[in-house]
PDB file of C-alpha atoms in Angstrom:
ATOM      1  CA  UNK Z   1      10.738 -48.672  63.281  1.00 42.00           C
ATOM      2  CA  UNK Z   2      10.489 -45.001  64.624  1.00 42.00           C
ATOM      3  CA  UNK Z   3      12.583 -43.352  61.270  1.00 43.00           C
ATOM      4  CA  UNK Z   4      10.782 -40.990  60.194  1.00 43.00           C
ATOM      5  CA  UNK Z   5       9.688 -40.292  56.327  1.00 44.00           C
ATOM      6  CA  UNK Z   6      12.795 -38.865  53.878  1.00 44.00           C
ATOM      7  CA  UNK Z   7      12.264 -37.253  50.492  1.00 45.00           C
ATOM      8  CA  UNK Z   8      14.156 -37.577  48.475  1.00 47.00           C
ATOM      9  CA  UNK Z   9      15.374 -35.706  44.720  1.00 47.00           C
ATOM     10  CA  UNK Z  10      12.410 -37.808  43.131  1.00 65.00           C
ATOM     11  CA  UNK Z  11       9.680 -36.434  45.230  1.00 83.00           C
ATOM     12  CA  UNK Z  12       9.920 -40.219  46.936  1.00 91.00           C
ATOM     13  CA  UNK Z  13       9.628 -40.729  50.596  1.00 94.00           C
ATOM     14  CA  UNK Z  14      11.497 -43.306  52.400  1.00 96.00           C
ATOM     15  CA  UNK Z  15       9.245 -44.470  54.973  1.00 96.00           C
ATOM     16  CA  UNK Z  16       8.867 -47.890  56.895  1.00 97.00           C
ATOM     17  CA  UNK Z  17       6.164 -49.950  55.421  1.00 97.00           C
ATOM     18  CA  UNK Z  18       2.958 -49.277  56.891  1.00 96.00           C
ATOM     19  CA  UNK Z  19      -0.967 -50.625  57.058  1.00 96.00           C
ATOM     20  CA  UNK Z  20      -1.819 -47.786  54.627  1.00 96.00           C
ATOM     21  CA  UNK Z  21       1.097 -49.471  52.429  1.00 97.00           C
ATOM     22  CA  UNK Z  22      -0.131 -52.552  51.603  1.00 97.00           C
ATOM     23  CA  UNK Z  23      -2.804 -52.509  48.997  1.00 97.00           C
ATOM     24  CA  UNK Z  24       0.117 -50.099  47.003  1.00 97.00           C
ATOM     25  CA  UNK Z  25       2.925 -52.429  47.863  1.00 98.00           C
ATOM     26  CA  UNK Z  26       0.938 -55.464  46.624  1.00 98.00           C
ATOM     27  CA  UNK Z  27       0.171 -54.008  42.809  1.00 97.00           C
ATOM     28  CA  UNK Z  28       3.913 -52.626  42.965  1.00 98.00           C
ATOM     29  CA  UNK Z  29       4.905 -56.719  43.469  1.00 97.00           C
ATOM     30  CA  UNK Z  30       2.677 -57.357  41.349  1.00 98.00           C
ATOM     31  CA  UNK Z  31       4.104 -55.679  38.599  1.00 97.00           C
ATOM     32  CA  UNK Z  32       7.884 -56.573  39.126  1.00 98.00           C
ATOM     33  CA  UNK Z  33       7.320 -60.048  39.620  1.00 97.00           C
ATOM     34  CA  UNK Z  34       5.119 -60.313  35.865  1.00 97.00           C
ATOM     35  CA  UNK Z  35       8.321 -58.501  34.659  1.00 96.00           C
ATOM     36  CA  UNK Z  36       9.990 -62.025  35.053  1.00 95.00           C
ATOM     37  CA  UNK Z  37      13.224 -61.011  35.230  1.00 94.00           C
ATOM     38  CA  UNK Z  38      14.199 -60.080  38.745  1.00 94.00           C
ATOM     39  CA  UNK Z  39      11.904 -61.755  41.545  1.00 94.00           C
ATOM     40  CA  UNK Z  40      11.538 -65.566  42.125  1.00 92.00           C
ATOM     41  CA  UNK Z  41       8.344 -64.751  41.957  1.00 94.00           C
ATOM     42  CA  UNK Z  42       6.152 -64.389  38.710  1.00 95.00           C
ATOM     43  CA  UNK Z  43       2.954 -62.836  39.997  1.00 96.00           C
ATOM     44  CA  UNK Z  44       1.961 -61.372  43.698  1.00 96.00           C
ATOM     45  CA  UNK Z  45       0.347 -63.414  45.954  1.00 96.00           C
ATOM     46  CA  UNK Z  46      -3.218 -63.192  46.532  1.00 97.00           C
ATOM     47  CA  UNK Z  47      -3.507 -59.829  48.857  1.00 97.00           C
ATOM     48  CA  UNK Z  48      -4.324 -61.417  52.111  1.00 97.00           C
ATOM     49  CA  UNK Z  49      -1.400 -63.523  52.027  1.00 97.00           C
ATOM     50  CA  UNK Z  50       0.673 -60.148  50.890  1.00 97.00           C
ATOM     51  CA  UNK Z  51      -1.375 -58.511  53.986  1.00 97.00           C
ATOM     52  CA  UNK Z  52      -0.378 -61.308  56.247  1.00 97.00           C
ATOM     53  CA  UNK Z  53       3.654 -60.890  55.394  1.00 96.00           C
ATOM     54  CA  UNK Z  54       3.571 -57.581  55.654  1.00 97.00           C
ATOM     55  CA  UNK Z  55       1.774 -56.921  58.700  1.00 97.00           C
ATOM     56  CA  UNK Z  56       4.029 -60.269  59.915  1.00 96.00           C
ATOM     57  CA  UNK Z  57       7.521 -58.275  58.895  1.00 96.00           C
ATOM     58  CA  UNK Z  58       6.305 -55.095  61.337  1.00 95.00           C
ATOM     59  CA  UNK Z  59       4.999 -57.385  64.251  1.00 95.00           C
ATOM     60  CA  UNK Z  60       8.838 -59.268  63.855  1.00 94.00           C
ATOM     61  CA  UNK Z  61      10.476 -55.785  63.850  1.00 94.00           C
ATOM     62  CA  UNK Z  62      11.825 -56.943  60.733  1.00 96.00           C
ATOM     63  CA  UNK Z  63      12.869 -54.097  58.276  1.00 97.00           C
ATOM     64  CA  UNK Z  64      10.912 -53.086  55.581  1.00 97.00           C
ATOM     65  CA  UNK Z  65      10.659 -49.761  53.688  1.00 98.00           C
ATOM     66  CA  UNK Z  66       8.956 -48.314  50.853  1.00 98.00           C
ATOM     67  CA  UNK Z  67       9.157 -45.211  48.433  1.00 97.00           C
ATOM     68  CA  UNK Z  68       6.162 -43.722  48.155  1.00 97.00           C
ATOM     69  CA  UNK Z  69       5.343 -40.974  45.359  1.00 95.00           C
ATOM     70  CA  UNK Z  70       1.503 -40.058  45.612  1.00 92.00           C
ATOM     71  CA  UNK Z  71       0.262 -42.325  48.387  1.00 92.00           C
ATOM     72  CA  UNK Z  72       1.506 -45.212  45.639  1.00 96.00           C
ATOM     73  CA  UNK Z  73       4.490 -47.675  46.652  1.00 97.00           C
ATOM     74  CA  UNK Z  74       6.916 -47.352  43.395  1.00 97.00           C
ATOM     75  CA  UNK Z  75       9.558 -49.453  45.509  1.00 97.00           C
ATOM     76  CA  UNK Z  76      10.441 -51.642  48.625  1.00 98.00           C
ATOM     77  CA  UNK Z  77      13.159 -53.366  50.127  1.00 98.00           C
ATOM     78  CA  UNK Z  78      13.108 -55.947  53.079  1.00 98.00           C
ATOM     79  CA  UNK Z  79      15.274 -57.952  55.078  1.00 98.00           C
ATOM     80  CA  UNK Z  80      13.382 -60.952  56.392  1.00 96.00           C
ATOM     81  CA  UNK Z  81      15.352 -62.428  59.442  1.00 94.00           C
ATOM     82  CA  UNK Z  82      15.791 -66.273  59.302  1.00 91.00           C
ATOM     83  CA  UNK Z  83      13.169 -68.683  61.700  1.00 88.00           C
ATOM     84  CA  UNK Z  84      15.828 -70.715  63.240  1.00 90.00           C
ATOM     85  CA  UNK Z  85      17.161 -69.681  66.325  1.00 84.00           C
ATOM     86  CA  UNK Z  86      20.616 -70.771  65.714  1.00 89.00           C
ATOM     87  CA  UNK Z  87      20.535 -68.547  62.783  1.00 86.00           C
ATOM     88  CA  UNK Z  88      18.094 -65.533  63.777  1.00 87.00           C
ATOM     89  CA  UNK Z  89      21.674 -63.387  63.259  1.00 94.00           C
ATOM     90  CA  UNK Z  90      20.611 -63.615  59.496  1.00 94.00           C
ATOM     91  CA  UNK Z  91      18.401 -62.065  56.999  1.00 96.00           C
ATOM     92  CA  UNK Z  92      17.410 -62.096  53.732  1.00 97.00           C
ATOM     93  CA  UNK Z  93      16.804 -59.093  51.748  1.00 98.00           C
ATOM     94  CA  UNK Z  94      13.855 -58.746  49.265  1.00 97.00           C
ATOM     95  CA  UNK Z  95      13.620 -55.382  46.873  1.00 97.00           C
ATOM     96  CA  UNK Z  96      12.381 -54.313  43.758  1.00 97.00           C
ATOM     97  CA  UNK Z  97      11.474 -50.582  41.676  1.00 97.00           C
ATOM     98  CA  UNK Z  98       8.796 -49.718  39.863  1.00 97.00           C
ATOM     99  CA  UNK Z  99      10.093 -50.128  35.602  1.00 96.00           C
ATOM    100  CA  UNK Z 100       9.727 -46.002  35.393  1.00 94.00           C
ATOM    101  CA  UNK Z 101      11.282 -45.340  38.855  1.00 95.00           C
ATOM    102  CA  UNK Z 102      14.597 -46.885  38.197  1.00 93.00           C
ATOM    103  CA  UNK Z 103      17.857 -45.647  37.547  1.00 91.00           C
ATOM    104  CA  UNK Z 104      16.816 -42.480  40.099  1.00 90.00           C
ATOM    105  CA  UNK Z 105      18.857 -43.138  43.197  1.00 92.00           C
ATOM    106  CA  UNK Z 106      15.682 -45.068  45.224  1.00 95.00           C
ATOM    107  CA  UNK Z 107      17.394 -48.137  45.348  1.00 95.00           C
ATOM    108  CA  UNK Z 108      20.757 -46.834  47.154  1.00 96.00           C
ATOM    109  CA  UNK Z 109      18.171 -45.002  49.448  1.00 96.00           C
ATOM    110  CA  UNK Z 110      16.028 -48.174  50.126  1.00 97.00           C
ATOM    111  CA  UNK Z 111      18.991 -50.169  50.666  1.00 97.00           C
ATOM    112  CA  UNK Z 112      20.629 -48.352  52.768  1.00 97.00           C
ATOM    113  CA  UNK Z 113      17.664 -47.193  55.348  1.00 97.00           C
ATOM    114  CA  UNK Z 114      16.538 -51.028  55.596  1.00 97.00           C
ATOM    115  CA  UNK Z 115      19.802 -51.836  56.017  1.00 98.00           C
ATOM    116  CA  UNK Z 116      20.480 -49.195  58.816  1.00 97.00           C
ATOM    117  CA  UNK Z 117      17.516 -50.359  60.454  1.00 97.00           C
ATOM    118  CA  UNK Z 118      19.049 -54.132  60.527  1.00 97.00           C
ATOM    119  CA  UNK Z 119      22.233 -53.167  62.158  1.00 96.00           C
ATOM    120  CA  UNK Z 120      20.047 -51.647  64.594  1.00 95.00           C
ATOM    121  CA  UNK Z 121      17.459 -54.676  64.794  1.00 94.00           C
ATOM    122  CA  UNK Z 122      21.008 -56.748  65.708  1.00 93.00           C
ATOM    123  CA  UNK Z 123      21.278 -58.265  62.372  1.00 95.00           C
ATOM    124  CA  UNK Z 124      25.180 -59.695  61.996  1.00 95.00           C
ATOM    125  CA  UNK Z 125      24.520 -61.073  58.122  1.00 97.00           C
ATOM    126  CA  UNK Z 126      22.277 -59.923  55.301  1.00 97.00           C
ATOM    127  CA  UNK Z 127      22.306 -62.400  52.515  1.00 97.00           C
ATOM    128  CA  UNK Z 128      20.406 -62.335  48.952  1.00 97.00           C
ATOM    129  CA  UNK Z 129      20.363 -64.199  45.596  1.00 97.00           C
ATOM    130  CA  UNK Z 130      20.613 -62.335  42.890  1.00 97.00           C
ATOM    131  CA  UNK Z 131      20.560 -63.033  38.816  1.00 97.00           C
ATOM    132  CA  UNK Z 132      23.723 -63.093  37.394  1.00 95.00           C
ATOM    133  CA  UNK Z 133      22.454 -61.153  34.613  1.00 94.00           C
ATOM    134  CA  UNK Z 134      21.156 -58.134  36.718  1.00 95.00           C
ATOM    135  CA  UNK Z 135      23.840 -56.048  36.560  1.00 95.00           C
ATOM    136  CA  UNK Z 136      22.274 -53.306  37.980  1.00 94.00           C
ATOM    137  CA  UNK Z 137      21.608 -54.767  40.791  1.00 96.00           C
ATOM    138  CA  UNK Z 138      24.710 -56.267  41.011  1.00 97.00           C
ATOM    139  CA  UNK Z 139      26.511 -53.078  41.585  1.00 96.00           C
ATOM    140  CA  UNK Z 140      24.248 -51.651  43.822  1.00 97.00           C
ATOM    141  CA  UNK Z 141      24.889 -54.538  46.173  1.00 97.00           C
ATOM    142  CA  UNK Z 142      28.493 -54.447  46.001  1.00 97.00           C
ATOM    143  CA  UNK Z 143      28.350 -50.535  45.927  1.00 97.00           C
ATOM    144  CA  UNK Z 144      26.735 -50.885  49.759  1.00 96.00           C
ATOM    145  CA  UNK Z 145      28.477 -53.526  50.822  1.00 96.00           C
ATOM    146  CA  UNK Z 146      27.916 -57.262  49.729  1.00 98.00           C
ATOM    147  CA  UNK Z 147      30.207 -59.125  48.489  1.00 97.00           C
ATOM    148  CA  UNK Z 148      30.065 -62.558  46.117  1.00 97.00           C
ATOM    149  CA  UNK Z 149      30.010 -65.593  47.912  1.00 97.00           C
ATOM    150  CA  UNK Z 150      28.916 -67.738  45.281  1.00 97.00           C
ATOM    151  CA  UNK Z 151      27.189 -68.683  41.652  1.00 97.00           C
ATOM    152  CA  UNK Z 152      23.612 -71.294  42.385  1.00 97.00           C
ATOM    153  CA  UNK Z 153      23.901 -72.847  39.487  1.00 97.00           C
ATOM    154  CA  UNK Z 154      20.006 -72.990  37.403  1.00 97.00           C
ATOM    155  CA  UNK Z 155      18.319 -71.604  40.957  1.00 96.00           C
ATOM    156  CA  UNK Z 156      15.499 -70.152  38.689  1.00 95.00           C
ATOM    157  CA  UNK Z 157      13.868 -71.519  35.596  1.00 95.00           C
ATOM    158  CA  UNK Z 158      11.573 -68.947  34.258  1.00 94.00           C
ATOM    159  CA  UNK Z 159       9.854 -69.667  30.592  1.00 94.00           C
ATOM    160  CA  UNK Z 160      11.766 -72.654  30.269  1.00 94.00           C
ATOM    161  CA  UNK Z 161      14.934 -71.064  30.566  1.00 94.00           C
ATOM    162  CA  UNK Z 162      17.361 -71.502  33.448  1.00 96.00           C
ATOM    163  CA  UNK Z 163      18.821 -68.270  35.285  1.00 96.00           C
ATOM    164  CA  UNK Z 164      21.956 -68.807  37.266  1.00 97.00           C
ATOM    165  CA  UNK Z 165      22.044 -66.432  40.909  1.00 97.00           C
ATOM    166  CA  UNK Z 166      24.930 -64.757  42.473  1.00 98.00           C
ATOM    167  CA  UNK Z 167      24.724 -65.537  46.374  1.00 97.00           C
ATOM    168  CA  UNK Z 168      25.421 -62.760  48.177  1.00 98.00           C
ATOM    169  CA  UNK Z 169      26.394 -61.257  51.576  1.00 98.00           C
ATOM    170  CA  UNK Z 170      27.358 -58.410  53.669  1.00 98.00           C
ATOM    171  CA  UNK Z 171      28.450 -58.225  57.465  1.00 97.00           C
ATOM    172  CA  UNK Z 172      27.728 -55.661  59.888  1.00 95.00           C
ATOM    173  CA  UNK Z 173      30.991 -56.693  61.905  1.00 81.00           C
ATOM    174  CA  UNK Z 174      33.112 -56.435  59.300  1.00 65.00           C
ATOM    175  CA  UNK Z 175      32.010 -52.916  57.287  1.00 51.00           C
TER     176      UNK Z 175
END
């Protein structure tokens, strides 16, 4: 991915993920995922295995993209494209903020620079689950784009407590 830094009214920069990322990108993760609320996941994975996807996404030419405020990742978003030839025209997009860095615009610019960068990778479908009760995100989504294809009923259970998702999609060919 050749794009090229963009800062934005936060004093974030847009940048693909890099190396240098990593060790930033990981305790970002880390903290959204203990939040237990938005990710599937409720901790990071050990940092070699958060290494190894990473530096896995840029050998793919998958898209990937961080905001980065003081050499520190306070945000990311990814679109993983699927394994399966017969369905390599997909991805699935991964994102998450930083608790103080929300509500500032990063996630519109995230979203729509990895997003850019999957048209151009030849992406035709970029799919995500989301919880029906993150309305935030929600909007975002359907403010760039995706629209609701469906509710997975329970597809979490976090504390005990069952979380419906919101399947989601949006197609380049049809925008």
């Amino acid at each position: 991915m050749d794009a090229a830094p963009s800062p934005n009214a936060s004093g974030a920069r847009i940048a693909p993920i890099a190396a240098t990322h990593i060790d930033s990108f990981h305790r970002a993760l880390d903290v959204v995922a203990r939040e237990k609320k938005y990710l599937s996941m409720l901790e990071a994975t050990p940092l070699p295995e958060t290494r190894e996807f990473v530096m896995g996404m840029i050998a793919k030419g998958n898209p990937q993209f961080v905001a980065v405020i003081a050499d520190e990742v306070v945000g990311w978003c990814d679109i993983s494209r699927h394994f399966f030839p017969s369905h390599a025209h997909r991805g699935r997009l991964g994102m998450g903020i930083l608790p103080t860095y929300r509500g500032k615009g990063l996630g519109r610019q995230l979203i729509n620079a990895t997003l850019k960068a999957a048209q151009e990778a030849g992406f035709a479908r970029v799919e995500l689950d989301v919880y029906e009760d993150n309305s935030r995100a929600i909007a975002l989504y359907e403010k760039v784009g995706f629209t609701r294809e469906g509710i997975i009923r329970r597809a979490a259970r976090i504390d005990g407590r069952f979380i419906d998702a919101i399947g989601m999609a949006l197609f380049f060919d049809e925008s």
